[in-house]
XYZ file of C-alpha atoms in Angstrom:
376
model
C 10.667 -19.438 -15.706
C 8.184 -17.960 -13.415
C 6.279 -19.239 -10.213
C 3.275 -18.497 -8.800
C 2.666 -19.345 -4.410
C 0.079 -17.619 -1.819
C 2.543 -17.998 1.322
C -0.100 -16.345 3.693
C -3.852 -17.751 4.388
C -6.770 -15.237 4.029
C -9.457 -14.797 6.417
C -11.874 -12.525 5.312
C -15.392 -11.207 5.846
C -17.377 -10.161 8.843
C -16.719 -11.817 12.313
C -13.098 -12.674 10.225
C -11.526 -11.845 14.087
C -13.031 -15.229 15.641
C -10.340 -16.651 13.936
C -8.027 -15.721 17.066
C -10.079 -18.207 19.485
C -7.712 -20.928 17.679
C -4.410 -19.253 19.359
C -5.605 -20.935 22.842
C -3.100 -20.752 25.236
C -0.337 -19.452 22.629
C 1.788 -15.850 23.975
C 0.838 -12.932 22.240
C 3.038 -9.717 21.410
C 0.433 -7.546 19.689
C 2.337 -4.236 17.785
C 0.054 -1.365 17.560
C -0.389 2.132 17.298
C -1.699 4.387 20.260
C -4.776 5.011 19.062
C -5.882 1.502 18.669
C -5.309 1.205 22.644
C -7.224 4.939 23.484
C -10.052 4.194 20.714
C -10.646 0.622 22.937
C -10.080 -1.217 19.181
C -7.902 -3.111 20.527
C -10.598 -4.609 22.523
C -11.114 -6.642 19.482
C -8.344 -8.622 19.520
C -7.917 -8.972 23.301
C -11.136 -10.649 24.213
C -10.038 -13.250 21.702
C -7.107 -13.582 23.885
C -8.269 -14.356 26.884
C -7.020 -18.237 27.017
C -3.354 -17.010 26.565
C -1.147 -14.161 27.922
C -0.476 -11.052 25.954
C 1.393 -8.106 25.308
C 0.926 -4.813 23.765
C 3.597 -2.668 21.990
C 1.522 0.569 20.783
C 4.864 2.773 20.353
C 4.031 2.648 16.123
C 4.392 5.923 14.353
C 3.682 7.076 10.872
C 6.358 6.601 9.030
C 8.290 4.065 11.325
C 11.916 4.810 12.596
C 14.599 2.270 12.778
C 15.080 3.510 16.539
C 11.340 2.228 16.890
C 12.580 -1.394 15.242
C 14.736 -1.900 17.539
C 12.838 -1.087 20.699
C 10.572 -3.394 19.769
C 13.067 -6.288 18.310
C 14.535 -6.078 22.185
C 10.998 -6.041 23.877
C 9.801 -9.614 21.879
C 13.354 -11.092 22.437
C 12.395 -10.503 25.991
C 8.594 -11.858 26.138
C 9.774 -14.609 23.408
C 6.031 -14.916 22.155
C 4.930 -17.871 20.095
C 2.696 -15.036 17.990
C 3.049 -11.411 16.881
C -0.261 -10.003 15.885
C 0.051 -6.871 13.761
C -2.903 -4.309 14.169
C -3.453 -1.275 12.794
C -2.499 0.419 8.823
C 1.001 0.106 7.142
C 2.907 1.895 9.778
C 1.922 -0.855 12.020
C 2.115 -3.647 9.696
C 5.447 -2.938 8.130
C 6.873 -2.399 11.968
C 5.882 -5.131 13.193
C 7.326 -6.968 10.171
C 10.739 -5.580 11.220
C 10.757 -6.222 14.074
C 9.629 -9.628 13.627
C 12.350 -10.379 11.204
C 15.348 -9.134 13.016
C 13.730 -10.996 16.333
C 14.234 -13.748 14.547
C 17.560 -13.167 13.292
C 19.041 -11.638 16.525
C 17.145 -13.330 19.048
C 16.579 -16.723 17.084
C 12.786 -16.875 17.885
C 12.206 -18.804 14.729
C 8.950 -20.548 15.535
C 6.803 -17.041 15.637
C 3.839 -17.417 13.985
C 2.705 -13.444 12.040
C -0.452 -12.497 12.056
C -1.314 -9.114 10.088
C -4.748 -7.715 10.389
C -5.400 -4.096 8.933
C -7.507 -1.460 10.330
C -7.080 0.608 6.329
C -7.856 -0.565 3.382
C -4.750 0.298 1.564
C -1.535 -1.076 1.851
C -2.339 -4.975 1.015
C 1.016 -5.107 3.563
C -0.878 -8.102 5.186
C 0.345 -10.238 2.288
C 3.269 -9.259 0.645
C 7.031 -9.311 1.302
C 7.396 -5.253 1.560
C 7.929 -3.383 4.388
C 9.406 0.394 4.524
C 10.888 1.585 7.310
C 12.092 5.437 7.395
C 15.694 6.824 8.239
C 14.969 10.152 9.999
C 17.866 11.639 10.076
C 18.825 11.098 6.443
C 14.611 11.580 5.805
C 14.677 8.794 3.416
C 12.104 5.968 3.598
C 14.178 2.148 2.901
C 11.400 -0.547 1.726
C 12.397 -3.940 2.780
C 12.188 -6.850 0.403
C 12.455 -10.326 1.929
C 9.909 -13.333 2.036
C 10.488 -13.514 5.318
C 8.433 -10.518 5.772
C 5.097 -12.382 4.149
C 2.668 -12.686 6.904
C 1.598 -16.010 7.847
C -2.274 -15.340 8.424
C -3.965 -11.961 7.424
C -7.357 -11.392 8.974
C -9.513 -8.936 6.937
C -12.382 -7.841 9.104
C -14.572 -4.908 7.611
C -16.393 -3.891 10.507
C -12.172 -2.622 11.652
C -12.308 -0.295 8.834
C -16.148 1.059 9.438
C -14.872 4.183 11.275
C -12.410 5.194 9.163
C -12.345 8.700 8.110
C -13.268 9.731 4.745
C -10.271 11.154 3.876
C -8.406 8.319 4.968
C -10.212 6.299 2.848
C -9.493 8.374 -0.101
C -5.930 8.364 0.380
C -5.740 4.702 1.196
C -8.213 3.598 -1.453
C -5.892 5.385 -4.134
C -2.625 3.659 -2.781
C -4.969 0.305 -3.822
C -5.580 1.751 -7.058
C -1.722 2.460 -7.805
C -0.441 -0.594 -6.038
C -3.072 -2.609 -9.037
C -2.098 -0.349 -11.776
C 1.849 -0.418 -10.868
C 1.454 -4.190 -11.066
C -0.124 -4.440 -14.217
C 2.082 -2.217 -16.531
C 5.039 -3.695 -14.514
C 7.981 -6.074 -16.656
C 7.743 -9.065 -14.217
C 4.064 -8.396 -14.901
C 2.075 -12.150 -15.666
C -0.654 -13.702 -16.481
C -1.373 -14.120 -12.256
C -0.678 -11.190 -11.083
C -2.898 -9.263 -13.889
C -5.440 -11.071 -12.613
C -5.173 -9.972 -9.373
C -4.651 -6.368 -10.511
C -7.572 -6.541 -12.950
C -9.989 -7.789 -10.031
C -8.415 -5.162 -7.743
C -8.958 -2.160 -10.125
C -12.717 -3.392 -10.827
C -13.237 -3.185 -6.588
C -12.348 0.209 -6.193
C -14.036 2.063 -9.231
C -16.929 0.097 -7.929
C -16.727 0.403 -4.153
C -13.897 3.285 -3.034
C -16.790 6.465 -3.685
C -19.131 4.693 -2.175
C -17.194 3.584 0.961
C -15.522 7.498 0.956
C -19.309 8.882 1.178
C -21.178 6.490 3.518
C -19.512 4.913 6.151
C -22.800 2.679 7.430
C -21.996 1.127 3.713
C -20.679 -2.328 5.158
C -20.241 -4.201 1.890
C -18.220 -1.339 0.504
C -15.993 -1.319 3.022
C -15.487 -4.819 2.770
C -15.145 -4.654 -0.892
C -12.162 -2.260 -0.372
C -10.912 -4.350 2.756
C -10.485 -6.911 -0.225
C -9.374 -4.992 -3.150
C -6.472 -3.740 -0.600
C -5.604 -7.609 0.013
C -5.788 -8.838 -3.810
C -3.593 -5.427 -4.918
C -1.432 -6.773 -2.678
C -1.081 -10.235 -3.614
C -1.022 -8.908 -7.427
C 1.918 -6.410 -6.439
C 3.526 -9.036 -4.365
C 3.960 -11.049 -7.501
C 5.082 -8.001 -10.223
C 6.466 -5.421 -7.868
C 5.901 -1.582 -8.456
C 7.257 1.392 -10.056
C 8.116 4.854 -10.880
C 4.760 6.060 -8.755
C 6.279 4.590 -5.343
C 9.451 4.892 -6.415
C 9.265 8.799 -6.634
C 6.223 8.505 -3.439
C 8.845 6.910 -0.909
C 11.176 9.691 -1.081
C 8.435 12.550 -1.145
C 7.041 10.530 2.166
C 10.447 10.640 3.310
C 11.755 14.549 2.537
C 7.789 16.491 2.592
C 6.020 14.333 5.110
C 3.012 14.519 2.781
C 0.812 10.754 3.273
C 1.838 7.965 1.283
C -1.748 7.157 -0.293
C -2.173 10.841 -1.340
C 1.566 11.262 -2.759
C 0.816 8.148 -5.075
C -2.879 9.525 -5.916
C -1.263 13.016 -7.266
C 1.447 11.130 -8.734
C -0.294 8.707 -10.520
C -1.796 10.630 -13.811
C 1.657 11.866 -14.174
C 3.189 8.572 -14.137
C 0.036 6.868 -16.335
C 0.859 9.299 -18.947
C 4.952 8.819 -18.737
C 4.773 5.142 -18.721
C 2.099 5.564 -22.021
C 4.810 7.520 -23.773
C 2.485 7.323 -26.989
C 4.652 8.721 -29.647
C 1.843 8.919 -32.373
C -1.175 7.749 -33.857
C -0.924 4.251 -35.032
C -0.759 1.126 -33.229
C 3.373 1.053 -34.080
C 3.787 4.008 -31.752
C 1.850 2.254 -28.671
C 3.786 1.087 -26.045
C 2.799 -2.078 -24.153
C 2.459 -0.571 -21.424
C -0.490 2.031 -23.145
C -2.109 -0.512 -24.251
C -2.468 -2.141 -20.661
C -3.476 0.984 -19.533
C -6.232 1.343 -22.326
C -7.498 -2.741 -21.336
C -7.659 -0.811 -18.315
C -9.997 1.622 -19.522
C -12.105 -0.833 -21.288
C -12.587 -2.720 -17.938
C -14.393 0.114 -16.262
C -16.457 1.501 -18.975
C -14.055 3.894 -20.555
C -12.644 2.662 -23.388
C -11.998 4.985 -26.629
C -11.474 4.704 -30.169
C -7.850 4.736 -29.962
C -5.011 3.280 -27.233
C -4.448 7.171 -27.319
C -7.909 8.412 -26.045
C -8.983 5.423 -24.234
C -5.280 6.607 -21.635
C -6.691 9.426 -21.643
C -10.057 8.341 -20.438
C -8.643 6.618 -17.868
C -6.454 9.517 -16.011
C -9.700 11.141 -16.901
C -11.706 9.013 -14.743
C -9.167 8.888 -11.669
C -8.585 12.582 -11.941
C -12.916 13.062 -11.738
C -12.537 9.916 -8.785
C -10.528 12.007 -7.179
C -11.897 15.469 -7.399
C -15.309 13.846 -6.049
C -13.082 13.180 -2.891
C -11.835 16.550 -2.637
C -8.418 15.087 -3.121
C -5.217 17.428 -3.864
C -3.913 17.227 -7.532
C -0.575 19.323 -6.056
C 1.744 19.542 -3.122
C 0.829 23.133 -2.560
C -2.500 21.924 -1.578
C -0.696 19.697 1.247
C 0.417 22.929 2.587
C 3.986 22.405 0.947
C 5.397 25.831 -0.130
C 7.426 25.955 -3.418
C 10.798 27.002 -1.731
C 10.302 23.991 0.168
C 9.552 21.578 -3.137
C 12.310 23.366 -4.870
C 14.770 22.641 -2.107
C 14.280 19.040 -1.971
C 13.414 18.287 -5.647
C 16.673 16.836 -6.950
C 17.441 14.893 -3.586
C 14.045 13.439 -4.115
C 14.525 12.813 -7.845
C 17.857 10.840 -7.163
C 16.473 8.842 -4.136
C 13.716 7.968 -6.917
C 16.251 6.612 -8.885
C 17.868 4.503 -6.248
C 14.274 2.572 -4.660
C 14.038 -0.722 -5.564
C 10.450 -0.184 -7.169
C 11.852 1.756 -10.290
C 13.449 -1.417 -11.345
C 10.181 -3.341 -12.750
C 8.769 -0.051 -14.448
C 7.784 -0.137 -17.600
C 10.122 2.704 -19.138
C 13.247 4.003 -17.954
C 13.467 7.280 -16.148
C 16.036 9.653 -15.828
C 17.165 11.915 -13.090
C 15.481 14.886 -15.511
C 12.463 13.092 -16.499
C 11.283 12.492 -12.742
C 12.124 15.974 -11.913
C 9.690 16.956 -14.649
C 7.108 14.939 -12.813
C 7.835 16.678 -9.599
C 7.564 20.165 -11.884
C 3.984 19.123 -12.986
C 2.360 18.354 -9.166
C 4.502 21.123 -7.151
């Protein structure tokens, strides 16, 4: 048996942010980063505010520290807000999750309302139960899991994502595109959450060049403000795999960003997952013949399940080139005595995340270190 529930409302399009006027009077504890606060974005939010009282908490860091969790888990317990606004990328978003949770486990603030609105169009973390939150002295990267981590409004306002640079927007436009394709070859995959992935993948083969080459292009960034959200919902509902699986733990050991990890990762993994065997249909696995649907969605399809994979990690590999993306670590300025070093602790934190569970084939401790072979 399967279910299928949207636990967070959606407010979307331009002037999305009015939405705040409703809060009134309410107390505000707004988690940020500090560039929201020296950029004056924050501005944004605030002059919604005005009616209430607020407070800002713009400690977030890439890659959030538990030490950071807790600073701000005492800091709410203190102000005892009736709303936590969450502003900024994932960093901020999964934060302020965390800290929201354990302020309402340790300082039993159970009536906060969460409100996630994302300044990146990549994460979807404004509607799913995820959050990952980063051990630095071990440099491993835990995701949470918990519906009490699904936000209870998100507020998708494209004109927040306007002056994002463009390779930002590559990076976090190709987390969308693996969150959707994760989802779709994934074994809790269904009927819902393909749909979600399907509409997800369509949005950013239309929209991510576009938005990566003209920043004035307002309904392409709002396209990819919303293919972020519904890649989201869709891995929400199916989970992930192998790609953030083995992504978390290269985040957490090489410091390399998470959206560009998963975009070098992810023709690797495509062609793992296809594990075609042969050359008729008996030696397709399902999971190559999602990918090849896939293909036939955005104009690629081939003559075989075989050709029409390789059309698509064709296409994302050409996608990617036109956004002078890195296809290896070494072009993140990681040296190979460095990848070397951490390969096997990376490979066996792989095998341990919680997203490997709901791939589509099994990996072993050798074949992910063949992965990490192919994009050192």
């Amino acid at each position: 048996m399967n279910t299928f529930e949207l636990k967070t409302k959606v407010i979307f399009g331009q002037e999305a942010l009015q939405y705040l006027q409703s809060l009134g009077q309410k107390k505000i504890f707004i988690v940020t980063d500090p560039f929201m606060v020296k950029s004056g974005m924050i501005d944004s939010i605030t002059k919604y505010l005005a009616e209430g009282s607020f407070k800002v908490f713009s400690d977030i860091v890439p890659d959030p520290p538990m030490e950071l969790v807790v600073k701000g888990v005492g800091e709410v317990t203190a102000f005892k807000p009736d709303a936590v606004v969450a502003l900024g990328g994932g960093s901020s978003i999964d934060a302020a999750k965390a800290i929201m949770h354990f302020s309402r486990e340790i300082g039993k603030l159970e009536k906060m309302q969460f409100i996630a609105i994302p300044t990146t169009s990549g994460t979807g973390s404004e509607v799913t139960s995820f959050a990952v939150i980063t051990d630095t002295e071990k440099g491993v990267k835990y995701p949470l899991v918990s519906d009490a981590l699904i936000p209870d409004i998100a507020i998708l306002e494209p004109i927040l994502v306007k002056s994002v640079p463009p390779a930002i927007v590559a990076d976090t436009g190709m987390d969308v595109l693996t969150h959707a394709l994760e989802a779709y070859v994934s074994t809790k995959a269904t009927d819902f959450s393909d749909a979600f992935a399907e509409k997800a993948i369509s949005l950013v083969f239309q929209y991510l060049l576009r938005s990566y080459e003209n920043s004035e292009d307002i309904e392409a960034k709002e396209r990819m403000h919303n293919a972020s959200c519904i890649a989201g919902i869709s891995f929400n509902l199916a989970s992930l795999g192998l790609n953030h699986a083995i992504a978390h733990n290269i985040g957490g050991k090489l410091h390399v960003p998470h959206g560009r990890t998963n975009a070098i990762l992810l023709p690797h993994v495509i062609e793992y997952n296809s594990n075609i065997t042969g050359f008729t249909p008996k030696d397709y696995s399902e999971a190559a013949i999602k990918y090849a649907k896939i293909a036939k969605l955005i104009g690629v399809s081939g003559s075989t399940v075989r050709l029409s994979v390789k059309n698509l990690i064709s296409e994302i590999t050409k996608m990617m080139q036109r956004m002078k993306m890195p296809t290896k670590l070494q072009e993140c300025d990681i040296s190979t005595e460095v990848i070397l070093k951490e390969k096997k602790a990376i490979a066996e934190g792989a095998l341990k995340d919680a997203c490997i569970i709901t791939n589509p084939r099994v990996a072993s401790i050798s074949d992910i270190s063949e992965i990490i072979h192919k994009i050192s």
